[in-house]
Amino acid sequence: MKKIAFYTLLFFSIISCKTKKIDETQKVAKPEKLPNLVIVLSDQHSADMVGAYGNNQIITPNLDRLAAEGVLLENAFASQPVCTPFRGMLMSGMHPLKNGAFVNDVPLLPNKTKLMAEILKEKGYQTAYFGKWHLLGGNRDRGIPKELSYGFDKVLTNNCHVDFRPGKAFFWNEKGEKEFFDEWEPYAQTNQAIDYLKEIDTNKPFAIILSLHPPHDWGKFKGLDGKMHYRYDTLDELMQLYKRNEIELRPGLKDTPDRRRMYHGHMAQVTGIDIALGKLINQLKSMQVEKNTLVAFTADHGDMLESHNAKLPKQYPHDYSNKIPFIIKFPKKIKAGLRSKTLLASMDILPTLLSYMDIETKVDFDGKDLANDILKDKLDKEDYVPIWNYRIGRARNSNWRGVETANYTFSTSKESKNPLINVLFDRKKDPAQLNNLYDNPSYAAVQKKLLVYTKEWMNKYKDKFYGAKEFNAVQPKNKWTYNYEFSPLELLNK
C-alpha cells in the first residue's frame, strides 16, 4: 500500500514538473510587445540651435539629455527645406514628385502608398497626431477630414496657423469645432498628447506625433531700421531667460538691434519647445514605458535668421536652412551617448525608424534604411544626400537642385544666377559657409563631381529640373492646392 502511495505521488510530481516546464516555455515563447513610437517635431529649427550640437548659449537641457541617452545625428538634412514637403516625406518615405506634397499647401496624396500610421495600424498600433499638420492643402483654416487623416485614429490640429499666443491659438476638436487654447500653443498641444497617453490601452503599442510650430516666425515687425523683419517674440517667462545684449549672432551676420530681437525671440521659443519635450518625456517615465519606446526629435527645416542677407527664413541650400537636429533614443537598440556622422535625408526617416522597431512592410520606399549605418557611424567618401527646392510661381522662393556630402554643400539653378542658390561650400574649411566657391577654378573638379551626383539622383527620381512653367502647364482642374488624386510625375509624364 505504501509503495502504491509512493508511486502515485511520484507520478503526479513528474506531471506537475512537466506542466510547470510547459507553462514556463509558453511564457518565454510569448511574443514581446512591439515598441512604442514618439516623434516630436519643431518647425524652422536649425541644428545649430540645440545645445548638444555645440551651441553654448541656447537653453535646451531636455534635448541635450535626450542626445546623451541616445544617438545624435551630425548630418541630418531636410532635402527640401520647407514645411509641407518635409512632412510628406516623413509620412511616406517617398519623393515629393511621387507623394504629391511637392510645395507648401499642396496635399499629401492618400492613394499612392501606405503611409506611416497606416503601416503601424496594421500591426495593431494606437495612433494619434497632435499639433501642426500642414498636409491638407488648400485653405488652411479648416479641420482634417477623417478620410485624409492618413491612418491616425486621433488628429487634434489647427492644420496650419501661426499665432501661438494663449487665446489666439486653437485646434479643431473631434466634432469639427474650433477650440481656443488658454496657454501657449506648444504647451497646450503637449498636454493634449499627455492626456491621450493617460487614456490609452497599455496592452497595445502606441505611436504618436507631437508637431510643435515654434520656433517658426509668426508674422513681421517694423524694425528700428525702418525695414520689416520676421517676428519671434514669445512668452515673457521665456524671453527673460536670455539677455538680448549678450546673445551671440551667427558668424558673418551684421549685428543690429532688430536682428538681436529676432534671435532673442527665436531662442526663447526653442527653450519653450525644450520644456514641452521634457513634459512629454516625464509622462513616458510615469508610465514606465521608456525602455520600450523609440523617441525621435527633429525639425522640418531650419531658419536663416537673415544670415547671408536671405529674404526668406528657409528654402535655401545652406546649413541654417536645411541642416536639422535629429536625435533618437531607444534603449533596446541604441547605446547612450552615440554621435553619428551618417548622412540622413528626409526620405530616410520612415524606413530607418521602422527598422529600429522591427516593423516589416512591403512598401518600396525611396528613402534608405540607415538604422545599422547610424549605429556604426558609417560615412563613405562617395555618400551624398539630395537637396532641392521646387516652385510653382506663387511664392518668392527659387528653383534649384544639389547635394550634401561629408565635405561639401552644392546647389545649382537653371533659372537664376543668384549666389544664394548657386553655391559650393567646403564644409570642413568653412563651416559657417561664408566663402562661396561656385565656379571657382580651383574647385572645378569638385563642382563637376557634385553636379554628377546631382544629375544621378535627379535621374533616379525622374526630375527633369521641373519649374513653375512645367508644373503649371499640367496643373489639375482643382489646382495643385486641391489635388488629391494625381502625383506630379503622373501628370508631367502623360
Coordinates of C-alpha atoms in Angstrom, one line a residue:
M1 CA 0.0 0.0 0.0
K2 CA 2.9 2.3 0.9
K3 CA 4.5 1.5 -2.5
I4 CA 1.3 2.4 -4.3
A5 CA 1.1 5.7 -2.5
F6 CA 4.7 6.5 -3.2
Y7 CA 4.5 5.8 -6.9
T8 CA 1.2 7.7 -7.1
L9 CA 2.9 10.7 -5.5
L10 CA 5.9 10.4 -7.8
F11 CA 3.7 10.2 -10.9
F12 CA 1.9 13.4 -10.0
S13 CA 5.1 15.2 -9.1
I14 CA 6.5 14.4 -12.6
I15 CA 3.3 15.5 -14.3
S16 CA 3.4 18.7 -12.2
C17 CA 7.0 19.4 -13.2
K18 CA 6.3 18.8 -16.9
T19 CA 3.3 21.1 -16.7
K20 CA 5.4 23.8 -15.0
K21 CA 8.0 23.5 -17.7
I22 CA 5.4 23.8 -20.4
D23 CA 4.0 26.9 -18.7
E24 CA 7.5 28.4 -18.5
T25 CA 8.1 27.6 -22.1
Q26 CA 4.9 29.2 -23.1
K27 CA 5.8 32.3 -21.1
V28 CA 9.2 32.5 -22.9
A29 CA 7.6 32.0 -26.3
K30 CA 5.0 34.7 -25.7
P31 CA 5.8 37.5 -28.3
E32 CA 7.2 40.6 -26.9
K33 CA 5.1 43.8 -27.1
L34 CA 6.0 45.9 -30.1
P35 CA 7.9 49.1 -29.3
N36 CA 6.1 52.4 -28.9
L37 CA 6.9 55.4 -31.1
V38 CA 7.0 59.0 -30.2
I39 CA 8.1 61.6 -32.7
V40 CA 8.4 65.2 -31.6
L41 CA 8.8 67.9 -34.3
S42 CA 9.7 71.6 -34.1
D43 CA 9.4 73.9 -37.1
Q44 CA 12.0 76.2 -38.6
H45 CA 14.6 74.9 -36.1
S46 CA 18.2 74.6 -37.3
A47 CA 20.6 72.1 -35.8
D48 CA 22.9 74.8 -34.5
M49 CA 20.1 76.0 -32.2
V50 CA 20.5 73.0 -29.8
G51 CA 23.0 72.8 -27.0
A52 CA 24.0 69.2 -27.9
Y53 CA 25.0 70.4 -31.3
G54 CA 27.6 72.8 -29.8
N55 CA 25.5 76.0 -29.1
N56 CA 26.7 77.1 -25.6
Q57 CA 24.1 79.9 -25.2
I58 CA 20.9 78.1 -26.1
I59 CA 19.0 76.6 -23.2
T60 CA 17.9 73.1 -24.1
P61 CA 18.5 70.7 -21.2
N62 CA 15.9 68.2 -22.2
L63 CA 17.2 67.9 -25.8
D64 CA 20.7 67.7 -24.5
R65 CA 19.7 64.9 -22.1
L66 CA 17.9 63.0 -24.9
A67 CA 21.1 63.2 -27.0
A68 CA 23.1 61.9 -24.1
E69 CA 20.8 59.0 -23.7
G70 CA 20.6 58.1 -27.4
V71 CA 22.2 59.0 -30.7
L72 CA 22.7 62.4 -32.2
L73 CA 23.0 62.6 -36.0
E74 CA 25.5 65.2 -37.0
N75 CA 24.5 65.2 -40.7
A76 CA 20.7 65.2 -40.9
F77 CA 19.2 67.3 -43.7
A78 CA 15.8 68.4 -44.8
S79 CA 16.1 67.5 -48.5
Q80 CA 13.5 70.2 -49.4
P81 CA 13.7 72.8 -46.6
V82 CA 10.0 73.8 -46.4
C83 CA 7.2 72.5 -44.3
T84 CA 4.7 70.5 -46.4
P85 CA 7.4 68.6 -48.5
F86 CA 9.3 67.5 -45.3
R87 CA 6.1 66.3 -43.7
G88 CA 5.1 64.4 -46.8
M89 CA 8.4 62.6 -46.9
L90 CA 8.3 61.9 -43.2
M91 CA 4.9 60.2 -43.6
S92 CA 5.6 58.4 -46.8
G93 CA 9.3 57.8 -47.2
M94 CA 8.7 58.8 -50.8
H95 CA 10.0 61.6 -53.1
P96 CA 7.5 64.6 -53.4
L97 CA 7.1 64.1 -57.1
K98 CA 5.5 60.8 -56.2
N99 CA 3.7 61.6 -52.9
G100 CA 2.2 64.8 -54.2
A101 CA 3.4 67.2 -51.4
F102 CA 6.0 68.9 -53.5
V103 CA 5.4 72.6 -52.4
N104 CA 3.7 74.2 -49.4
D105 CA -0.1 73.9 -49.1
V106 CA -0.3 71.1 -51.6
P107 CA -1.8 67.8 -50.3
L108 CA 0.0 64.6 -49.4
L109 CA -1.8 62.1 -51.7
P110 CA -3.8 59.4 -49.8
N111 CA -3.8 56.9 -52.5
K112 CA -0.2 56.3 -53.7
T113 CA 1.4 54.2 -51.0
K114 CA 0.8 53.1 -47.4
L115 CA 1.8 55.9 -45.1
M116 CA 3.4 55.8 -41.6
A117 CA 0.3 55.4 -39.4
E118 CA -1.4 53.1 -41.9
I119 CA 1.6 50.7 -41.7
L120 CA 1.6 50.9 -37.9
K121 CA -2.2 50.4 -37.6
E122 CA -1.8 47.1 -39.5
K123 CA 0.5 46.0 -36.7
G124 CA -2.0 46.8 -34.0
Y125 CA -0.8 50.3 -33.0
Q126 CA -2.9 53.0 -31.5
T127 CA -2.1 56.1 -33.5
A128 CA -2.5 59.8 -32.8
Y129 CA -1.3 63.2 -34.1
F130 CA -1.2 66.5 -32.2
G131 CA -0.2 69.9 -33.5
K132 CA 0.7 71.4 -36.8
W133 CA -0.5 69.3 -39.8
H134 CA 0.1 71.3 -43.0
L135 CA -0.6 68.3 -45.3
L136 CA -4.2 69.0 -46.2
G137 CA -3.6 71.6 -49.0
G138 CA -5.7 74.5 -49.9
N139 CA -7.4 76.7 -47.3
R140 CA -5.5 76.4 -44.0
D141 CA -8.5 77.4 -41.9
R142 CA -10.3 74.0 -41.8
G143 CA -10.1 70.8 -39.9
I144 CA -8.8 67.4 -41.2
P145 CA -11.4 65.1 -42.8
K146 CA -11.3 61.6 -41.4
E147 CA -10.6 60.2 -44.9
L148 CA -7.5 62.4 -45.1
S149 CA -6.1 61.5 -41.6
Y150 CA -3.6 59.1 -43.2
G151 CA -4.2 56.3 -40.7
F152 CA -4.2 58.3 -37.5
D153 CA -7.0 57.3 -35.1
K154 CA -7.0 60.7 -33.5
V155 CA -5.9 64.0 -35.0
L156 CA -6.1 67.2 -33.0
T157 CA -4.6 70.1 -35.0
N158 CA -5.2 73.6 -36.3
N159 CA -3.9 72.4 -39.6
C160 CA -1.5 75.4 -40.0
H161 CA -1.8 78.6 -38.0
V162 CA 0.9 80.9 -36.9
D163 CA -0.3 82.8 -33.9
F164 CA 0.8 80.7 -30.9
R165 CA -0.4 83.1 -28.1
P166 CA -2.9 82.0 -25.5
G167 CA -6.4 82.9 -26.7
K168 CA -5.3 83.1 -30.3
A169 CA -4.0 79.5 -30.8
F170 CA -6.6 76.9 -31.4
F171 CA -7.4 73.4 -32.6
W172 CA -10.2 71.6 -34.4
N173 CA -11.9 69.2 -32.0
E174 CA -13.3 65.8 -33.0
K175 CA -16.7 67.4 -33.6
G176 CA -15.2 69.7 -36.2
E177 CA -15.4 72.7 -33.9
K178 CA -12.7 75.3 -33.4
E179 CA -11.5 75.4 -29.7
F180 CA -9.1 78.1 -28.5
F181 CA -6.2 77.3 -26.1
D182 CA -5.8 79.3 -22.9
E183 CA -2.0 78.7 -22.8
W184 CA 0.9 78.9 -25.2
E185 CA 0.2 76.6 -28.1
P186 CA 3.1 74.1 -27.7
Y187 CA 2.3 73.6 -24.0
A188 CA -1.4 73.1 -24.8
Q189 CA -0.6 70.6 -27.6
T190 CA 1.8 68.7 -25.4
N191 CA -0.9 68.5 -22.7
Q192 CA -3.2 67.0 -25.3
A193 CA -0.7 64.3 -26.1
I194 CA -0.2 63.6 -22.4
D195 CA -3.9 63.3 -21.8
Y196 CA -4.1 60.9 -24.7
L197 CA -1.3 58.7 -23.3
K198 CA -3.1 58.6 -19.9
E199 CA -6.1 57.0 -21.5
I200 CA -4.6 54.5 -24.0
D201 CA -4.8 50.7 -23.8
T202 CA -1.5 49.8 -22.2
N203 CA -1.7 46.3 -23.6
K204 CA -1.3 47.7 -27.1
P205 CA 1.6 49.6 -28.6
F206 CA 1.1 53.3 -29.4
A207 CA 2.6 55.7 -32.0
I208 CA 2.1 59.5 -31.6
I209 CA 3.5 62.5 -33.4
L210 CA 3.7 65.8 -31.4
S211 CA 4.2 68.5 -34.0
L212 CA 5.1 71.9 -32.4
H213 CA 5.0 75.0 -34.6
P214 CA 7.6 77.3 -32.9
P215 CA 10.3 78.4 -33.2
H216 CA 8.7 79.4 -36.5
D217 CA 8.2 83.1 -37.1
W218 CA 4.6 84.4 -36.5
G219 CA 4.4 87.5 -38.7
K220 CA 6.6 90.5 -39.1
F221 CA 7.6 93.7 -37.2
K222 CA 8.8 97.0 -38.4
G223 CA 12.4 97.4 -37.2
L224 CA 14.3 100.4 -36.0
D225 CA 16.0 100.4 -39.4
G226 CA 12.6 101.0 -41.0
K227 CA 12.5 97.6 -42.6
M228 CA 10.2 94.6 -42.0
H229 CA 11.7 91.6 -40.1
Y230 CA 10.3 88.2 -39.2
R231 CA 8.8 88.2 -35.7
Y232 CA 9.6 85.6 -33.0
D233 CA 8.8 87.3 -29.7
T234 CA 7.2 84.9 -27.2
L235 CA 6.1 84.4 -23.5
D236 CA 7.8 86.8 -21.1
E237 CA 9.0 84.0 -18.9
L238 CA 10.9 82.5 -21.8
M239 CA 12.2 85.8 -23.1
Q240 CA 13.5 86.6 -19.6
L241 CA 15.8 83.5 -19.8
Y242 CA 18.1 85.4 -22.2
K243 CA 19.8 88.8 -22.1
R244 CA 19.4 90.3 -25.5
N245 CA 22.6 92.3 -25.4
E246 CA 24.6 89.2 -24.6
I247 CA 23.3 87.0 -27.4
E248 CA 26.0 85.9 -30.0
L249 CA 24.8 86.1 -33.6
R250 CA 26.0 83.7 -36.2
P251 CA 29.3 84.3 -37.9
G252 CA 29.3 86.8 -40.8
L253 CA 26.0 88.4 -39.8
K254 CA 25.9 92.2 -39.3
D255 CA 24.9 92.9 -35.7
T256 CA 21.8 95.2 -35.5
P257 CA 19.1 95.7 -32.8
D258 CA 16.5 94.2 -35.0
R259 CA 18.4 91.0 -35.6
R260 CA 19.1 90.8 -31.8
R261 CA 15.3 91.0 -31.3
M262 CA 14.8 88.2 -33.8
Y263 CA 17.4 85.9 -32.2
H264 CA 16.1 86.7 -28.7
G265 CA 12.5 85.5 -29.6
H266 CA 13.7 82.6 -31.7
M267 CA 16.0 81.2 -29.0
A268 CA 13.3 81.8 -26.3
Q269 CA 10.9 79.7 -28.4
V270 CA 13.4 76.9 -28.8
T271 CA 13.7 76.8 -25.0
G272 CA 9.9 76.6 -24.8
I273 CA 9.9 73.6 -27.2
D274 CA 12.5 72.0 -24.9
I275 CA 10.3 72.5 -21.9
A276 CA 7.4 70.8 -23.8
L277 CA 9.6 67.9 -24.7
G278 CA 10.6 67.5 -21.1
K279 CA 6.9 67.3 -20.0
L280 CA 6.2 64.6 -22.6
I281 CA 9.2 62.5 -21.6
N282 CA 8.2 62.8 -17.9
Q283 CA 4.8 61.3 -18.9
L284 CA 6.6 58.3 -20.6
K285 CA 8.6 57.8 -17.4
S286 CA 5.5 57.8 -15.2
M287 CA 4.0 55.1 -17.5
Q288 CA 7.2 53.1 -17.2
V289 CA 7.4 52.6 -21.0
E290 CA 10.7 54.4 -21.7
K291 CA 12.7 51.2 -22.3
N292 CA 10.3 50.1 -25.0
T293 CA 9.7 53.4 -26.6
L294 CA 11.6 55.0 -29.5
V295 CA 11.7 58.7 -29.1
A296 CA 12.8 60.8 -32.1
F297 CA 13.2 64.6 -32.1
T298 CA 13.7 66.5 -35.3
A299 CA 12.5 69.6 -37.3
D300 CA 11.1 70.1 -40.7
H301 CA 13.8 72.6 -41.7
G302 CA 15.9 75.4 -40.3
D303 CA 15.8 79.2 -40.2
M304 CA 18.3 81.5 -41.9
L305 CA 17.6 84.3 -39.4
E306 CA 18.8 86.7 -42.1
S307 CA 22.2 85.1 -42.5
H308 CA 23.7 85.7 -45.9
N309 CA 21.1 88.5 -46.2
A310 CA 18.5 85.9 -47.0
K311 CA 15.0 87.4 -47.6
L312 CA 13.2 84.1 -46.5
P313 CA 13.8 82.0 -43.4
K314 CA 14.2 78.8 -45.4
Q315 CA 14.2 77.2 -48.9
Y316 CA 18.0 77.8 -49.4
P317 CA 20.7 75.1 -49.6
H318 CA 22.6 76.5 -46.6
D319 CA 23.0 74.6 -43.3
Y320 CA 21.0 77.2 -41.5
S321 CA 18.1 76.4 -43.8
N322 CA 18.3 72.7 -44.2
K323 CA 20.5 71.1 -41.6
I324 CA 18.2 69.8 -38.8
P325 CA 18.5 68.4 -35.4
F326 CA 17.9 64.6 -35.3
I327 CA 18.1 62.7 -32.1
I328 CA 16.9 59.2 -31.4
K329 CA 16.6 57.5 -28.0
F330 CA 15.7 53.8 -28.0
P331 CA 17.4 51.9 -25.2
K332 CA 16.7 48.4 -26.6
K333 CA 18.7 49.1 -29.8
I334 CA 20.8 52.3 -29.3
K335 CA 23.5 52.8 -26.7
A336 CA 23.6 56.1 -24.8
G337 CA 25.9 58.9 -25.9
L338 CA 26.4 58.0 -29.6
R339 CA 27.1 60.6 -32.2
S340 CA 26.9 59.6 -35.9
K341 CA 28.2 61.3 -39.0
T342 CA 26.0 59.2 -41.3
L343 CA 24.2 61.3 -43.9
L344 CA 20.4 61.2 -43.5
A345 CA 17.8 62.8 -45.7
S346 CA 14.1 63.3 -45.2
M347 CA 13.0 60.3 -47.2
D348 CA 15.2 58.1 -45.0
I349 CA 13.5 58.8 -41.7
L350 CA 10.5 56.5 -42.0
P351 CA 12.3 53.3 -43.2
T352 CA 15.0 53.9 -40.6
L353 CA 12.6 54.3 -37.7
L354 CA 10.6 51.2 -38.8
S355 CA 13.8 49.2 -39.0
Y356 CA 14.7 50.1 -35.4
M357 CA 11.2 49.0 -34.4
D358 CA 11.5 45.7 -36.3
I359 CA 8.4 46.7 -38.3
E360 CA 8.3 45.0 -41.7
T361 CA 6.4 46.3 -44.6
K362 CA 6.1 45.6 -48.3
V363 CA 6.3 49.3 -49.2
D364 CA 9.2 50.1 -51.5
F365 CA 10.5 53.3 -50.0
D366 CA 12.5 55.9 -51.9
G367 CA 14.4 56.5 -48.7
K368 CA 17.1 54.2 -47.3
D369 CA 17.1 52.2 -44.1
L370 CA 20.1 53.7 -42.3
A371 CA 19.5 52.0 -38.9
N372 CA 22.7 50.0 -38.9
D373 CA 24.8 52.7 -40.7
I374 CA 23.9 55.2 -38.0
L375 CA 25.0 52.8 -35.2
K376 CA 28.2 52.1 -37.0
D377 CA 28.8 55.8 -37.7
K378 CA 29.2 54.8 -41.3
L379 CA 30.2 57.6 -43.7
D380 CA 31.8 56.8 -47.1
K381 CA 33.6 59.2 -49.3
E382 CA 31.0 58.8 -52.1
D383 CA 28.0 59.2 -49.9
Y384 CA 25.6 62.1 -50.6
V385 CA 22.0 63.1 -49.9
P386 CA 19.9 65.0 -52.4
I387 CA 18.7 68.6 -51.7
W388 CA 16.3 70.7 -53.8
N389 CA 13.6 73.2 -54.0
Y390 CA 10.5 73.3 -56.2
R391 CA 8.3 76.2 -57.0
I392 CA 5.0 76.8 -58.8
G393 CA 5.4 80.6 -59.1
R394 CA 3.2 81.8 -56.2
A395 CA 5.9 82.4 -53.7
R396 CA 9.3 84.3 -53.6
N397 CA 11.2 81.1 -53.5
S398 CA 13.7 79.6 -56.0
N399 CA 14.1 76.5 -58.1
W400 CA 17.4 74.7 -57.5
R401 CA 18.9 71.2 -57.1
G402 CA 22.0 69.9 -55.4
V403 CA 23.7 67.5 -52.9
E404 CA 25.2 67.4 -49.4
T405 CA 28.3 65.3 -48.9
A406 CA 30.6 64.9 -45.9
N407 CA 32.8 67.7 -47.2
Y408 CA 30.7 69.9 -49.5
T409 CA 27.4 71.6 -50.0
F410 CA 26.4 72.2 -53.6
S411 CA 23.4 73.6 -55.4
T412 CA 22.7 74.9 -58.9
S413 CA 19.8 76.6 -60.7
K414 CA 18.8 76.8 -64.3
E415 CA 16.6 79.8 -63.8
S416 CA 18.8 82.2 -61.8
K417 CA 22.4 83.1 -61.2
N418 CA 21.6 84.2 -57.6
P419 CA 24.6 83.3 -55.4
L420 CA 22.3 82.2 -52.7
I421 CA 21.1 79.2 -54.7
N422 CA 24.2 78.6 -56.8
V423 CA 26.6 77.5 -54.1
L424 CA 29.6 75.4 -53.4
F425 CA 30.8 75.4 -49.8
D426 CA 33.7 73.5 -48.3
R427 CA 32.1 72.1 -45.1
K428 CA 35.4 71.3 -43.4
K429 CA 37.3 74.5 -44.1
D430 CA 34.3 76.8 -44.0
P431 CA 31.7 75.5 -41.5
A432 CA 29.9 78.9 -41.4
Q433 CA 29.6 78.8 -45.2
L434 CA 30.8 82.3 -45.8
N435 CA 33.1 81.6 -48.8
N436 CA 31.1 80.6 -51.9
L437 CA 33.3 78.5 -54.2
Y438 CA 30.8 78.1 -57.0
D439 CA 32.6 78.4 -60.4
N440 CA 35.9 78.8 -58.6
P441 CA 38.6 77.3 -61.0
S442 CA 40.4 75.7 -58.0
Y443 CA 37.3 73.7 -57.2
A444 CA 36.2 72.9 -60.8
A445 CA 36.8 69.1 -60.4
V446 CA 34.9 69.1 -57.2
Q447 CA 32.0 71.0 -58.7
K448 CA 31.9 68.7 -61.7
K449 CA 31.7 65.6 -59.5
L450 CA 28.9 67.2 -57.3
L451 CA 27.0 68.0 -60.4
V452 CA 27.3 64.4 -61.5
Y453 CA 25.8 63.3 -58.1
T454 CA 23.0 65.8 -58.6
K455 CA 22.1 64.5 -62.0
E456 CA 22.3 61.0 -60.7
W457 CA 19.6 61.5 -58.1
M458 CA 17.5 63.6 -60.5
N459 CA 17.5 60.7 -63.0
K460 CA 16.6 58.3 -60.2
Y461 CA 13.5 60.3 -59.2
K462 CA 12.7 61.4 -62.8
D463 CA 13.2 65.1 -62.0
K464 CA 14.0 66.9 -65.3
F465 CA 14.7 70.2 -63.4
Y466 CA 11.0 71.0 -63.5
G467 CA 10.0 74.5 -62.6
A468 CA 6.9 76.7 -62.3
K469 CA 6.4 76.6 -66.1
E470 CA 6.2 72.8 -66.3
F471 CA 4.2 72.3 -63.1
N472 CA 1.6 75.0 -64.1
A473 CA 1.3 73.5 -67.6
V474 CA 0.0 70.2 -66.2
Q475 CA -1.9 71.6 -63.2
P476 CA -5.1 69.6 -62.4
K477 CA -8.5 71.2 -62.8
N478 CA -8.8 71.7 -59.0
K479 CA -5.3 73.3 -59.0
W480 CA -2.3 71.8 -57.2
T481 CA -3.6 73.0 -53.8
Y482 CA -6.7 70.8 -54.0
N483 CA -5.2 67.9 -55.9
Y484 CA -5.9 64.6 -54.1
E485 CA -5.6 62.2 -57.0
F486 CA -2.6 62.6 -59.3
S487 CA 1.1 62.8 -58.4
P488 CA 3.2 65.4 -60.2
L489 CA 5.1 62.7 -62.1
E490 CA 1.8 61.2 -63.4
L491 CA 0.8 64.5 -64.9
L492 CA 4.2 65.5 -66.1
N493 CA 4.7 62.2 -67.9
K494 CA 1.2 62.0 -69.6

